[in-house]
């Protein structure tokens, strides 16, 4: 089916860095229900490399990945992913060196994002005013 091929290509685009050999045979789509189900996925050894974690994947397998896609409201609702049966053999990643400067920068960016969210929430509350009616 052309639609399944298109969905498989899109999923491969976003999950291709994490799973091996994704193909249509692993894909089951419920168009109106919004579920895309992928089964028996193998994790790539490089799946965690970009996260700078002190571990790396030696072998891994996902039994079932379910994506709940709101086909009717793609732009306003979130896609929810759930994993059933995740098995991973992780080994120490000796190539990763602790970078205090990078961690401090990440903490600072996180704090800035939280402050911005608080400011936006306050602004939204004051814009409505005390006598705002729906």
PDB file of C-alpha atoms in Angstrom:
ATOM      1  CA  UNK A   1       0.000   0.000   0.000  1.00  0.00           C
ATOM      2  CA  UNK A   2       1.310   3.453  -0.893  1.00  0.00           C
ATOM      3  CA  UNK A   3       0.143   5.009   2.373  1.00  0.00           C
ATOM      4  CA  UNK A   4       2.039   2.423   4.455  1.00  0.00           C
ATOM      5  CA  UNK A   5       5.153   3.069   2.398  1.00  0.00           C
ATOM      6  CA  UNK A   6       4.851   6.816   2.990  1.00  0.00           C
ATOM      7  CA  UNK A   7       4.334   6.358   6.737  1.00  0.00           C
ATOM      8  CA  UNK A   8       7.273   3.912   6.892  1.00  0.00           C
ATOM      9  CA  UNK A   9       9.499   6.488   5.164  1.00  0.00           C
ATOM     10  CA  UNK A  10       8.436   9.224   7.614  1.00  0.00           C
ATOM     11  CA  UNK A  11       8.960   6.998  10.631  1.00  0.00           C
ATOM     12  CA  UNK A  12      12.309   5.892   9.252  1.00  0.00           C
ATOM     13  CA  UNK A  13      13.284   9.545   8.932  1.00  0.00           C
ATOM     14  CA  UNK A  14      12.641  10.187  12.637  1.00  0.00           C
ATOM     15  CA  UNK A  15      13.502   6.796  14.135  1.00  0.00           C
ATOM     16  CA  UNK A  16      16.225   5.769  11.695  1.00  0.00           C
ATOM     17  CA  UNK A  17      18.989   6.955  14.036  1.00  0.00           C
ATOM     18  CA  UNK A  18      17.721   4.608  16.739  1.00  0.00           C
ATOM     19  CA  UNK A  19      16.446   1.424  15.060  1.00  0.00           C
ATOM     20  CA  UNK A  20      17.838  -0.956  12.452  1.00  0.00           C
ATOM     21  CA  UNK A  21      16.169  -1.892   9.167  1.00  0.00           C
ATOM     22  CA  UNK A  22      12.700  -0.470   9.626  1.00  0.00           C
ATOM     23  CA  UNK A  23      10.388  -1.746   6.891  1.00  0.00           C
ATOM     24  CA  UNK A  24       6.707  -1.998   6.014  1.00  0.00           C
ATOM     25  CA  UNK A  25       6.385  -5.580   7.259  1.00  0.00           C
ATOM     26  CA  UNK A  26       6.879  -4.306  10.835  1.00  0.00           C
ATOM     27  CA  UNK A  27       4.198  -1.655  10.413  1.00  0.00           C
ATOM     28  CA  UNK A  28       0.493  -1.867  11.227  1.00  0.00           C
ATOM     29  CA  UNK A  29      -1.610   1.257  10.724  1.00  0.00           C
ATOM     30  CA  UNK A  30      -5.052   2.029  12.092  1.00  0.00           C
ATOM     31  CA  UNK A  31      -5.861   5.168  10.139  1.00  0.00           C
ATOM     32  CA  UNK A  32      -9.008   6.266  11.951  1.00  0.00           C
ATOM     33  CA  UNK A  33      -7.977   4.944  15.341  1.00  0.00           C
ATOM     34  CA  UNK A  34      -4.728   6.864  15.050  1.00  0.00           C
ATOM     35  CA  UNK A  35      -2.417   3.994  15.961  1.00  0.00           C
ATOM     36  CA  UNK A  36       0.763   3.098  14.149  1.00  0.00           C
ATOM     37  CA  UNK A  37       2.269  -0.067  15.582  1.00  0.00           C
ATOM     38  CA  UNK A  38       5.828  -1.203  14.940  1.00  0.00           C
ATOM     39  CA  UNK A  39       6.959  -4.593  16.180  1.00  0.00           C
ATOM     40  CA  UNK A  40      10.271  -6.365  16.639  1.00  0.00           C
ATOM     41  CA  UNK A  41      12.640  -3.446  16.209  1.00  0.00           C
ATOM     42  CA  UNK A  42      16.377  -3.795  16.831  1.00  0.00           C
ATOM     43  CA  UNK A  43      18.185  -0.861  18.407  1.00  0.00           C
ATOM     44  CA  UNK A  44      21.293   0.489  16.740  1.00  0.00           C
ATOM     45  CA  UNK A  45      24.496   0.449  18.740  1.00  0.00           C
ATOM     46  CA  UNK A  46      24.777   4.175  18.048  1.00  0.00           C
ATOM     47  CA  UNK A  47      21.264   4.940  19.393  1.00  0.00           C
ATOM     48  CA  UNK A  48      22.510   6.862  22.452  1.00  0.00           C
ATOM     49  CA  UNK A  49      25.694   8.374  21.008  1.00  0.00           C
ATOM     50  CA  UNK A  50      24.328  11.894  20.541  1.00  0.00           C
ATOM     51  CA  UNK A  51      23.176  12.062  24.170  1.00  0.00           C
ATOM     52  CA  UNK A  52      26.704  11.988  25.639  1.00  0.00           C
ATOM     53  CA  UNK A  53      25.724   9.339  28.170  1.00  0.00           C
ATOM     54  CA  UNK A  54      28.287   7.308  30.114  1.00  0.00           C
ATOM     55  CA  UNK A  55      26.795   4.147  28.560  1.00  0.00           C
ATOM     56  CA  UNK A  56      26.263   2.912  25.033  1.00  0.00           C
ATOM     57  CA  UNK A  57      24.014   0.244  23.574  1.00  0.00           C
ATOM     58  CA  UNK A  58      25.704  -3.049  22.793  1.00  0.00           C
ATOM     59  CA  UNK A  59      22.463  -4.763  21.751  1.00  0.00           C
ATOM     60  CA  UNK A  60      18.821  -3.834  22.059  1.00  0.00           C
ATOM     61  CA  UNK A  61      15.320  -4.779  21.022  1.00  0.00           C
ATOM     62  CA  UNK A  62      11.876  -3.143  21.183  1.00  0.00           C
ATOM     63  CA  UNK A  63       8.997  -5.614  21.235  1.00  0.00           C
ATOM     64  CA  UNK A  64       6.327  -3.080  20.280  1.00  0.00           C
ATOM     65  CA  UNK A  65       6.300   0.656  19.640  1.00  0.00           C
ATOM     66  CA  UNK A  66       2.860   2.247  19.415  1.00  0.00           C
ATOM     67  CA  UNK A  67       2.411   5.764  18.079  1.00  0.00           C
ATOM     68  CA  UNK A  68      -0.985   7.329  18.758  1.00  0.00           C
ATOM     69  CA  UNK A  69      -1.322   9.865  15.970  1.00  0.00           C
ATOM     70  CA  UNK A  70      -4.258  12.294  15.998  1.00  0.00           C
ATOM     71  CA  UNK A  71      -4.774  12.208  12.206  1.00  0.00           C
ATOM     72  CA  UNK A  72      -7.693  14.639  12.388  1.00  0.00           C
ATOM     73  CA  UNK A  73      -5.802  17.175  14.550  1.00  0.00           C
ATOM     74  CA  UNK A  74      -2.163  16.801  13.556  1.00  0.00           C
ATOM     75  CA  UNK A  75      -1.329  20.450  14.173  1.00  0.00           C
ATOM     76  CA  UNK A  76      -3.063  20.875  17.519  1.00  0.00           C
ATOM     77  CA  UNK A  77      -2.602  17.570  19.360  1.00  0.00           C
ATOM     78  CA  UNK A  78       0.504  15.652  20.392  1.00  0.00           C
ATOM     79  CA  UNK A  79       1.662  12.298  19.086  1.00  0.00           C
ATOM     80  CA  UNK A  80       2.017   9.848  21.982  1.00  0.00           C
ATOM     81  CA  UNK A  81       4.618   7.089  21.789  1.00  0.00           C
ATOM     82  CA  UNK A  82       4.550   4.047  24.050  1.00  0.00           C
ATOM     83  CA  UNK A  83       7.080   1.231  24.184  1.00  0.00           C
ATOM     84  CA  UNK A  84       6.323  -2.309  25.281  1.00  0.00           C
ATOM     85  CA  UNK A  85       9.180  -4.736  25.794  1.00  0.00           C
ATOM     86  CA  UNK A  86      12.369  -2.665  25.691  1.00  0.00           C
ATOM     87  CA  UNK A  87      15.476  -4.768  26.202  1.00  0.00           C
ATOM     88  CA  UNK A  88      18.904  -3.162  26.068  1.00  0.00           C
ATOM     89  CA  UNK A  89      22.386  -4.318  26.915  1.00  0.00           C
ATOM     90  CA  UNK A  90      24.345  -1.219  27.862  1.00  0.00           C
ATOM     91  CA  UNK A  91      28.087  -1.072  28.454  1.00  0.00           C
ATOM     92  CA  UNK A  92      30.270   1.727  29.826  1.00  0.00           C
ATOM     93  CA  UNK A  93      31.142   4.319  27.233  1.00  0.00           C
ATOM     94  CA  UNK A  94      34.787   5.094  27.887  1.00  0.00           C
ATOM     95  CA  UNK A  95      34.899   7.562  24.996  1.00  0.00           C
ATOM     96  CA  UNK A  96      32.725  10.054  26.900  1.00  0.00           C
ATOM     97  CA  UNK A  97      34.603  12.509  29.099  1.00  0.00           C
ATOM     98  CA  UNK A  98      32.767  14.598  31.661  1.00  0.00           C
ATOM     99  CA  UNK A  99      32.466  18.194  30.529  1.00  0.00           C
ATOM    100  CA  UNK A 100      31.595  20.465  33.468  1.00  0.00           C
ATOM    101  CA  UNK A 101      31.261  23.508  31.217  1.00  0.00           C
ATOM    102  CA  UNK A 102      28.773  21.755  28.934  1.00  0.00           C
ATOM    103  CA  UNK A 103      26.709  20.581  31.920  1.00  0.00           C
ATOM    104  CA  UNK A 104      26.662  24.060  33.452  1.00  0.00           C
ATOM    105  CA  UNK A 105      25.543  25.528  30.118  1.00  0.00           C
ATOM    106  CA  UNK A 106      22.731  22.946  29.880  1.00  0.00           C
ATOM    107  CA  UNK A 107      21.575  23.782  33.425  1.00  0.00           C
ATOM    108  CA  UNK A 108      21.610  27.501  32.621  1.00  0.00           C
ATOM    109  CA  UNK A 109      19.576  26.965  29.434  1.00  0.00           C
ATOM    110  CA  UNK A 110      17.056  24.865  31.367  1.00  0.00           C
ATOM    111  CA  UNK A 111      16.658  27.608  33.963  1.00  0.00           C
ATOM    112  CA  UNK A 112      16.184  30.218  31.238  1.00  0.00           C
ATOM    113  CA  UNK A 113      13.462  28.100  29.586  1.00  0.00           C
ATOM    114  CA  UNK A 114      11.642  27.730  32.913  1.00  0.00           C
ATOM    115  CA  UNK A 115      11.838  31.491  33.575  1.00  0.00           C
ATOM    116  CA  UNK A 116      10.500  32.209  30.097  1.00  0.00           C
ATOM    117  CA  UNK A 117       7.575  29.809  30.666  1.00  0.00           C
ATOM    118  CA  UNK A 118       6.751  31.516  33.972  1.00  0.00           C
ATOM    119  CA  UNK A 119       6.909  34.965  32.382  1.00  0.00           C
ATOM    120  CA  UNK A 120       4.664  33.855  29.507  1.00  0.00           C
ATOM    121  CA  UNK A 121       2.148  32.369  31.952  1.00  0.00           C
ATOM    122  CA  UNK A 122       2.099  35.596  33.997  1.00  0.00           C
ATOM    123  CA  UNK A 123       1.680  37.680  30.860  1.00  0.00           C
ATOM    124  CA  UNK A 124      -1.183  35.484  29.656  1.00  0.00           C
ATOM    125  CA  UNK A 125      -2.886  35.782  33.055  1.00  0.00           C
ATOM    126  CA  UNK A 126      -2.560  39.593  33.128  1.00  0.00           C
ATOM    127  CA  UNK A 127      -3.726  39.916  29.507  1.00  0.00           C
ATOM    128  CA  UNK A 128      -7.006  38.238  30.435  1.00  0.00           C
ATOM    129  CA  UNK A 129      -7.503  40.638  33.320  1.00  0.00           C
ATOM    130  CA  UNK A 130      -9.553  40.092  36.488  1.00  0.00           C
ATOM    131  CA  UNK A 131     -12.938  40.525  34.752  1.00  0.00           C
ATOM    132  CA  UNK A 132     -12.285  38.391  31.705  1.00  0.00           C
ATOM    133  CA  UNK A 133     -15.370  36.459  30.580  1.00  0.00           C
ATOM    134  CA  UNK A 134     -15.552  33.703  28.024  1.00  0.00           C
TER     135      UNK A 134
END
